[in-house]
Coordinates of C-alpha atoms in Angstrom, one line a residue:
M135 CA 133.1 104.1 144.7
A136 CA 133.4 101.5 147.4
Q137 CA 133.5 97.8 146.3
V138 CA 130.4 95.9 147.2
Q139 CA 130.1 92.1 147.4
R140 CA 128.3 90.8 144.3
P141 CA 126.5 87.5 143.7
L142 CA 127.9 85.1 141.1
I143 CA 125.1 85.4 138.7
I144 CA 125.7 89.1 137.9
Q145 CA 129.5 88.7 137.9
S146 CA 129.3 86.4 134.9
Q147 CA 126.9 88.5 132.9
L148 CA 129.5 91.1 131.9
V149 CA 131.6 88.6 130.0
R150 CA 128.8 87.8 127.6
L151 CA 127.5 91.4 127.5
C152 CA 130.6 93.5 127.0
C153 CA 133.6 91.3 126.3
P154 CA 135.0 91.1 122.7
L155 CA 134.0 88.1 120.7
K156 CA 137.4 86.4 121.3
A157 CA 137.3 87.1 125.1
R158 CA 134.1 85.2 125.9
R159 CA 135.6 82.4 127.9
T160 CA 133.2 82.0 130.8
P161 CA 130.8 79.1 130.2
S162 CA 127.1 79.8 130.4
S163 CA 126.8 77.2 133.2
V164 CA 128.4 79.7 135.5
F165 CA 125.5 82.1 135.6
A166 CA 123.0 79.3 135.2
R167 CA 124.3 77.9 138.4
G168 CA 124.1 81.3 140.0
T169 CA 120.4 81.4 139.5
H170 CA 120.0 78.6 142.1
D171 CA 122.5 80.0 144.6
K172 CA 120.2 82.6 146.0
R173 CA 116.4 83.0 146.0
L174 CA 115.3 86.4 145.0
H175 CA 112.6 88.2 147.1
T176 CA 109.3 88.0 145.2
A177 CA 105.8 89.3 145.6
T178 CA 102.5 87.7 144.5
V179 CA 101.4 89.0 141.1
T180 CA 97.6 89.7 141.0
D181 CA 95.3 90.7 138.1
N182 CA 95.0 94.1 139.6
D183 CA 98.8 94.5 139.6
I184 CA 98.9 93.6 135.9
A185 CA 96.0 95.9 135.0
R186 CA 97.4 98.8 137.0
L187 CA 100.9 98.5 135.5
A188 CA 99.6 98.1 132.0
S189 CA 97.6 101.4 132.4
L190 CA 100.5 103.6 133.3
P191 CA 101.5 106.5 131.1
L192 CA 103.6 105.3 128.2
H193 CA 106.8 106.7 126.7
P194 CA 108.6 105.5 123.6
L195 CA 112.0 104.0 124.2
K196 CA 114.8 105.6 122.1
L197 CA 118.5 105.0 121.7
A198 CA 119.0 108.3 123.6
D199 CA 117.6 106.6 126.7
L200 CA 120.3 103.9 126.6
V201 CA 123.2 106.4 126.4
K202 CA 121.9 109.3 128.4
H203 CA 123.7 108.4 131.6
G204 CA 127.0 109.0 130.0
R205 CA 130.2 107.0 129.3
P206 CA 131.3 104.5 132.0
P207 CA 132.6 104.3 134.6
L208 CA 129.5 106.0 136.0
T209 CA 129.4 107.9 139.2
T210 CA 127.3 106.6 142.0
S211 CA 124.5 109.0 141.2
Q212 CA 124.6 108.1 137.5
L213 CA 124.5 104.4 138.3
L214 CA 121.6 104.8 140.6
A215 CA 119.8 106.9 137.9
S216 CA 120.4 104.1 135.4
A217 CA 118.9 101.5 137.9
N218 CA 115.8 103.7 138.6
F219 CA 115.3 104.4 134.9
T220 CA 115.4 100.6 134.2
L221 CA 113.0 100.0 137.1
S222 CA 110.6 102.7 135.8
I223 CA 110.3 100.9 132.5
L224 CA 110.3 97.2 133.0
P225 CA 107.3 96.4 135.2
A226 CA 104.8 98.0 132.7
R227 CA 106.5 96.3 129.8
L228 CA 106.2 92.9 131.5
A229 CA 102.6 93.6 132.3
H230 CA 101.9 94.4 128.7
R231 CA 103.4 91.1 127.6
I232 CA 101.3 89.1 130.1
Q233 CA 98.2 90.8 128.9
S234 CA 99.1 90.1 125.3
L235 CA 99.6 86.4 126.1
R236 CA 96.3 86.2 127.9
N237 CA 94.6 87.7 124.9
L238 CA 95.5 84.6 122.9
P239 CA 92.8 81.8 122.6
F240 CA 92.7 79.8 125.8
I241 CA 93.5 76.6 124.1
V242 CA 96.7 78.2 122.7
V243 CA 97.8 79.6 126.1
S244 CA 97.1 76.1 127.5
N245 CA 99.9 74.7 125.4
P246 CA 102.8 73.9 127.9
H247 CA 105.4 75.9 126.0
I248 CA 103.3 79.0 125.7
S249 CA 102.1 78.6 129.3
K250 CA 105.7 78.4 130.4
I251 CA 106.5 81.7 128.8
H252 CA 103.4 83.2 130.5
G253 CA 104.8 81.9 133.8
N254 CA 108.2 83.3 133.1
Y255 CA 106.8 86.8 132.6
E256 CA 104.8 86.5 135.9
H257 CA 107.9 85.3 137.7
S258 CA 110.0 88.3 136.4
L259 CA 107.2 90.7 137.4
S260 CA 107.1 89.1 140.8
T261 CA 110.8 89.9 141.3
L262 CA 110.2 93.6 140.4
L263 CA 107.0 94.1 142.4
P264 CA 108.9 94.4 145.8
W265 CA 110.6 97.5 144.2
A266 CA 107.3 99.0 143.0
E267 CA 106.9 101.7 145.5
R268 CA 110.5 102.6 146.1
E269 CA 113.6 103.7 144.3
V270 CA 117.1 102.3 144.2
A271 CA 118.8 104.6 146.7
T272 CA 122.1 103.0 147.7
L273 CA 124.8 100.9 146.1
E274 CA 123.7 98.0 148.2
D275 CA 120.2 98.4 146.7
E276 CA 121.7 98.6 143.2
V277 CA 123.6 95.4 143.6
I278 CA 120.4 93.6 144.6
F279 CA 118.5 95.2 141.8
T280 CA 121.3 94.1 139.3
E281 CA 120.8 90.5 140.6
V282 CA 117.1 90.9 139.7
M283 CA 118.1 92.1 136.2
A284 CA 120.5 89.1 135.7
D285 CA 117.7 86.7 136.8
L286 CA 115.3 88.4 134.3
V287 CA 117.8 88.0 131.4
Q288 CA 118.5 84.4 132.3
T289 CA 114.8 83.5 132.7
H290 CA 113.9 84.7 129.3
A291 CA 117.0 83.4 127.5
N292 CA 115.1 80.8 125.5
T293 CA 111.8 82.6 125.0
I294 CA 111.9 82.6 121.2
S295 CA 112.5 78.9 120.7
I296 CA 110.0 77.9 123.4
L297 CA 107.3 80.2 121.8
A298 CA 108.2 78.7 118.4
R299 CA 107.5 75.2 119.5
G300 CA 104.4 76.2 121.3
F301 CA 102.8 77.8 118.2
L302 CA 104.0 74.9 116.1
E303 CA 102.1 72.5 118.3
A304 CA 99.0 74.8 118.5
R305 CA 99.0 75.7 114.8
K306 CA 95.6 74.0 114.4
Y307 CA 93.9 76.4 116.8
I308 CA 95.3 79.8 115.6
S309 CA 95.6 81.2 112.1
P310 CA 99.1 82.0 110.6
K311 CA 98.1 85.6 110.3
D312 CA 97.3 85.9 114.0
V313 CA 100.5 84.1 114.9
T314 CA 102.6 86.5 112.8
R315 CA 100.8 89.5 114.2
F316 CA 101.5 88.3 117.8
L317 CA 105.1 87.4 117.2
D318 CA 105.9 90.6 115.3
E319 CA 104.8 92.6 118.4
H320 CA 106.1 90.2 121.0
L321 CA 109.6 89.7 119.6
R322 CA 110.1 93.4 119.1
A323 CA 109.0 94.1 122.7
R324 CA 111.3 91.3 123.9
I325 CA 114.3 93.0 122.1
G326 CA 113.6 96.2 124.0
T327 CA 113.0 94.5 127.4
R328 CA 116.2 92.5 127.1
L329 CA 118.2 95.5 125.8
I330 CA 117.1 97.7 128.8
A331 CA 118.1 95.0 131.3
E332 CA 121.4 94.1 129.7
Q333 CA 122.3 97.8 129.3
H334 CA 122.1 98.3 133.1
L335 CA 124.0 95.1 133.7
A336 CA 126.8 96.3 131.4
L337 CA 126.8 99.8 132.9
H338 CA 127.0 98.2 136.4
F339 CA 130.0 96.0 135.6
S340 CA 131.9 98.7 133.7
S341 CA 131.4 101.1 136.7
Q342 CA 132.0 98.9 139.7
P343 CA 135.2 97.0 140.5
H344 CA 135.0 93.2 139.8
S345 CA 138.3 91.5 140.2
E346 CA 136.8 88.1 139.3
V347 CA 135.5 89.2 135.8
M348 CA 137.8 88.6 132.9
H349 CA 137.2 92.1 131.4
E350 CA 138.9 95.5 131.6
T351 CA 137.0 98.6 130.5
E352 CA 140.2 100.1 129.1
E353 CA 140.3 97.3 126.5
N354 CA 136.9 98.5 125.1
P355 CA 136.8 102.3 125.6
G356 CA 134.1 102.7 122.9
F357 CA 131.4 100.8 124.9
I358 CA 128.6 102.5 126.6
G359 CA 126.9 99.5 128.2
V360 CA 126.0 97.1 125.4
I361 CA 126.4 99.8 122.7
D362 CA 129.8 100.0 120.9
T363 CA 130.4 103.5 119.7
K364 CA 133.3 102.3 117.6
L365 CA 131.6 99.3 116.0
R366 CA 133.4 98.1 112.8
P367 CA 130.9 96.1 110.7
A368 CA 133.8 94.5 108.8
R369 CA 135.0 92.8 112.0
I370 CA 131.6 91.4 112.7
V371 CA 131.4 90.1 109.1
E372 CA 134.8 88.4 109.4
H373 CA 133.7 86.7 112.7
C374 CA 130.4 85.5 111.3
D375 CA 132.2 84.3 108.1
N376 CA 134.5 82.1 110.2
V377 CA 131.6 80.6 112.2
V378 CA 129.3 80.0 109.3
G379 CA 132.1 78.9 107.0
E380 CA 133.3 76.2 109.4
I381 CA 129.9 74.7 109.8
C382 CA 129.4 74.9 106.0
E383 CA 132.7 73.1 105.4
L384 CA 131.8 70.4 107.9
K385 CA 128.5 69.7 106.2
Y386 CA 129.3 70.1 102.6
G387 CA 133.1 69.7 102.4
V388 CA 133.4 73.1 100.8
R389 CA 132.9 76.8 101.7
P390 CA 132.5 79.9 99.6
H391 CA 134.8 82.8 100.4
V392 CA 133.7 86.2 101.5
V393 CA 135.1 89.4 99.9
I394 CA 134.6 92.7 101.8
N395 CA 134.3 95.8 99.6
G396 CA 133.5 99.4 100.2
E397 CA 134.8 100.9 103.4
P398 CA 135.9 98.1 105.7
D399 CA 137.5 100.5 108.2
Y400 CA 134.2 102.4 108.8
T401 CA 132.9 102.5 112.4
F402 CA 129.7 103.7 113.8
A403 CA 127.7 103.3 117.1
H404 CA 125.3 100.4 117.4
V405 CA 124.5 97.2 119.4
P406 CA 127.1 94.6 118.2
V407 CA 125.1 91.5 119.4
H408 CA 122.2 92.6 117.1
L409 CA 124.5 93.1 114.1
E410 CA 126.2 89.8 114.8
Y411 CA 122.9 87.9 114.7
I412 CA 121.6 89.6 111.5
I413 CA 124.9 89.1 109.6
T414 CA 125.0 85.4 110.7
E415 CA 121.5 84.8 109.3
L416 CA 122.3 86.6 106.0
L417 CA 125.6 84.8 105.5
K418 CA 124.0 81.5 106.5
N419 CA 121.5 81.8 103.7
A420 CA 124.1 83.0 101.2
F421 CA 126.5 80.2 102.0
R422 CA 123.8 77.5 101.8
A423 CA 122.3 78.8 98.5
T424 CA 125.8 79.2 96.9
V425 CA 127.0 75.7 97.8
E426 CA 123.7 74.0 96.8
N427 CA 123.7 75.8 93.5
G428 CA 127.2 74.5 92.7
K429 CA 128.7 78.0 92.8
E430 CA 131.1 77.6 95.7
R431 CA 133.9 79.0 93.7
E432 CA 132.0 82.3 93.3
P433 CA 132.7 84.8 96.1
I434 CA 130.0 86.2 98.4
E435 CA 130.5 90.0 98.1
V436 CA 129.9 92.2 101.2
T437 CA 129.9 95.9 100.5
I438 CA 130.0 98.3 103.4
A439 CA 128.7 101.8 102.5
P440 CA 128.3 104.5 105.2
L441 CA 125.1 106.5 105.0
P442 CA 125.7 110.2 104.1
E443 CA 125.3 112.9 106.7
E444 CA 121.7 114.1 106.7
L445 CA 120.3 117.1 108.5
P446 CA 117.3 116.2 110.8
E447 CA 115.0 118.6 108.9
N448 CA 115.7 116.7 105.7
N449 CA 114.1 113.6 107.2
N450 CA 110.7 115.3 107.8
G451 CA 108.0 114.4 105.4
C452 CA 110.0 111.6 103.7
E453 CA 107.9 108.6 102.9
S454 CA 109.1 105.2 102.1
D455 CA 108.0 103.2 99.1
D456 CA 107.5 100.3 101.4
A457 CA 103.8 100.2 102.3
R458 CA 104.6 98.3 105.5
P459 CA 104.9 100.7 108.5
R460 CA 108.5 101.7 109.3
V461 CA 110.0 102.0 112.7
N462 CA 112.3 105.0 113.5
N463 CA 113.5 106.7 116.6
T464 CA 110.6 109.0 116.9
T465 CA 107.7 106.7 116.0
Q466 CA 109.1 103.6 117.7
G467 CA 106.4 103.9 120.4
T468 CA 103.9 102.2 118.1
M469 CA 105.8 98.9 118.5
D470 CA 108.0 99.3 121.5
I471 CA 106.4 101.2 124.4
A472 CA 108.0 101.9 127.8
S473 CA 106.7 103.6 131.0
Q474 CA 108.3 106.6 132.7
R475 CA 106.9 106.0 136.1
F476 CA 109.3 107.9 138.3
T477 CA 109.9 111.0 136.1
G478 CA 106.4 111.6 134.8
K479 CA 107.9 113.3 131.7
T480 CA 105.9 113.7 128.6
S481 CA 107.5 112.6 125.3
A482 CA 108.4 116.1 124.4
Q483 CA 110.0 116.8 127.8
A484 CA 112.0 113.6 127.5
S485 CA 113.3 114.5 124.1
A486 CA 114.4 117.9 125.3
S487 CA 116.2 116.3 128.2
D488 CA 117.9 113.7 126.0
A489 CA 119.1 116.4 123.6
R490 CA 121.2 118.0 126.4
I491 CA 122.9 114.8 127.6
L492 CA 123.5 112.8 124.4
P493 CA 127.2 111.8 124.5
L494 CA 127.2 110.8 120.8
A495 CA 125.7 113.8 119.1
H496 CA 128.4 113.8 116.4
S497 CA 128.3 110.2 115.5
T498 CA 127.7 109.3 111.9
P499 CA 124.1 108.3 111.1
G500 CA 124.6 104.7 110.1
V501 CA 125.6 102.2 107.3
T502 CA 124.2 100.1 104.5
I503 CA 125.7 96.7 103.9
R504 CA 125.0 94.7 100.7
F505 CA 125.3 90.9 100.6
R506 CA 125.6 89.6 97.1
D507 CA 125.6 85.9 96.2
R508 CA 125.4 83.7 93.1
G509 CA 123.1 81.2 94.8
G510 CA 120.5 81.1 92.1
G511 CA 118.1 83.6 93.6
I512 CA 114.8 83.0 95.3
A513 CA 111.9 81.2 93.4
P514 CA 109.1 83.7 92.5
E515 CA 106.6 81.6 94.4
T516 CA 108.7 81.6 97.5
L517 CA 109.7 85.3 97.5
P518 CA 106.5 86.7 98.9
H519 CA 106.8 84.4 101.9
I520 CA 110.4 84.9 103.0
W521 CA 109.3 87.1 105.9
D522 CA 106.7 84.6 107.2
Y523 CA 107.4 82.4 110.1
S524 CA 107.8 79.3 108.0
F525 CA 106.5 76.8 110.6
T526 CA 103.0 77.8 109.5
T527 CA 103.6 75.9 106.2
F528 CA 105.2 72.8 107.7
N529 CA 103.6 69.5 107.1
D530 CA 103.1 67.0 109.9
D531 CA 106.3 65.1 109.2
Q532 CA 108.5 68.2 109.1
A533 CA 106.8 69.5 112.3
S534 CA 107.4 66.3 114.2
H535 CA 111.1 66.3 113.2
T536 CA 111.5 69.9 114.3
L537 CA 109.7 69.3 117.6
A538 CA 111.9 66.2 118.3
G539 CA 115.0 68.4 117.7
R540 CA 116.1 66.5 114.6
S541 CA 117.1 68.4 111.5
S542 CA 117.9 67.2 108.0
G543 CA 121.0 67.9 106.0
M544 CA 119.2 70.9 104.5
D545 CA 119.2 72.4 108.0
A546 CA 122.9 72.0 108.8
L547 CA 123.5 75.8 108.7
N548 CA 120.6 76.3 111.1
M549 CA 122.7 74.7 113.9
I550 CA 123.9 78.0 115.1
S551 CA 123.2 79.6 118.5
G552 CA 120.4 82.2 118.3
P553 CA 120.3 85.6 119.8
G554 CA 119.8 86.3 123.5
G555 CA 120.9 82.9 124.7
E556 CA 119.0 80.6 122.4
G557 CA 120.7 77.3 122.5
A558 CA 122.4 75.6 119.6
H559 CA 119.9 74.3 117.0
S560 CA 117.0 75.5 119.2
L561 CA 115.6 77.5 116.3
A562 CA 116.6 75.0 113.6
G563 CA 114.0 74.6 110.9
L564 CA 111.5 77.0 112.5
G565 CA 112.0 79.7 109.9
Y566 CA 112.6 82.5 112.4
G567 CA 116.0 83.6 111.0
L568 CA 115.0 86.3 108.5
P569 CA 111.9 87.7 110.3
L570 CA 113.8 88.0 113.6
G571 CA 116.8 89.5 111.8
R572 CA 114.5 92.1 110.3
A573 CA 113.1 92.9 113.7
Y574 CA 116.6 93.6 115.0
A575 CA 117.4 95.8 112.0
E576 CA 114.2 97.8 112.2
Y577 CA 114.3 98.2 115.9
F578 CA 116.2 101.5 115.8
G579 CA 115.2 102.7 112.4
G580 CA 117.0 100.3 110.0
G581 CA 115.7 97.7 107.7
I582 CA 116.4 94.8 105.3
A583 CA 115.5 94.7 101.6
V584 CA 115.9 91.7 99.3
Q585 CA 116.4 91.8 95.5
S586 CA 116.3 88.4 93.9
L587 CA 117.3 87.5 90.3
W588 CA 115.8 84.1 89.9
G589 CA 118.4 81.8 88.2
W590 CA 121.3 84.0 89.1
G591 CA 121.6 85.2 92.7
T592 CA 120.4 87.5 95.4
D593 CA 121.3 90.9 96.8
V594 CA 120.3 91.7 100.4
Y595 CA 120.6 95.3 101.7
L596 CA 120.9 95.8 105.4
S597 CA 120.6 99.4 106.6
L598 CA 121.3 100.4 110.2
R599 CA 121.0 103.7 112.0
G600 CA 123.7 104.9 114.4
V601 CA 123.2 106.0 117.9
G602 CA 124.1 109.6 117.2
T603 CA 122.2 112.1 115.1
L604 CA 118.9 111.1 116.7
D605 CA 115.5 112.3 115.4
E606 CA 114.3 114.5 118.3

């Protein structure tokens, strides 16, 4: 394919999306600067636009949707198909988020932080509306559309921390139950929206020549966009161990050591940035509990156990002991809905189409990873609340310290950059770690389970589904 001139903002996205952890050398300021180099064409967003887009036929997003265009480098037709698929999904998703925000009490939406998020969604929708009645037909169109995707990703980089502070300030005007219900839905929808946009960005960069980008596709042959088909969990554990361990040692002067058991060479297909965030949160909690319980000489054991091969028909009719609704590849539409505007397919038709083009049909189903520490366990009175957004229980002094960006020594291990561009310490003390980690795990059919032995330690079981062997 012919090389096309690309704006700076989309050139820099690939490094963060696709490069190995050790190769991320381009500073975030590069694409932050790019957002001001060129004004995107926008259209005015009206209430009628939002209502119309939110009423479009809905289609559940599946992992198959992310890999169905094949392995990069994509042909011109495949790349345009990826752009049009992305365009068919995102406007309706953004409209749903705007409506959800507007359904909050007016005094809550009036909070400057929450109002800013509402404005960000309207801005992103305004950059997509000029494409509403057209398709991406040429490579030149695709480059402009990719610039729109890069702007969307950058605009919503700090959504979680901004929302957290907004709800913390407005906690007197909305119940903790309503906040949790809203955030559970909103954060899961945000994961999907960001994943769709970043997937096309990654496919674009791995399919089009970019001499300025410090990345070669040949170095990562297992990637399909942001999905690593040869993801080795042990490597992610080692990386997170180094990051969390260094911070722990700086704060406490000591650090526990991590022992990896099971099958450390096991690989499967998943989204590495999701796994990196989850493991960072779990290790952060384990390190902190172990050191503060005086057991820093005791190892933190991480056991990697591949899930056994299971025929699809064996999954039918299985019910979980967990009364809370589970998310899997076929029922995901209840929490993460997308629109198929261009194709007009029904869910059944989409499944049949995906089955013919899945490039990962023989991938193993997934993995369970156990994290075991001797940190004294979780107090019985605390255990029922570990999945709550803990800002709902903050007193005024704690809230003011958090809003001012000051964290105590107890929050030292929270000073870690969050997922999707959240800045360092932006989520510190807001209690979003475990709930958000669970959202990432459950997004494609996994989950997190906690077993605490009070006075001794804690076992955390992280289960993840692979991209292949999808439930159709």
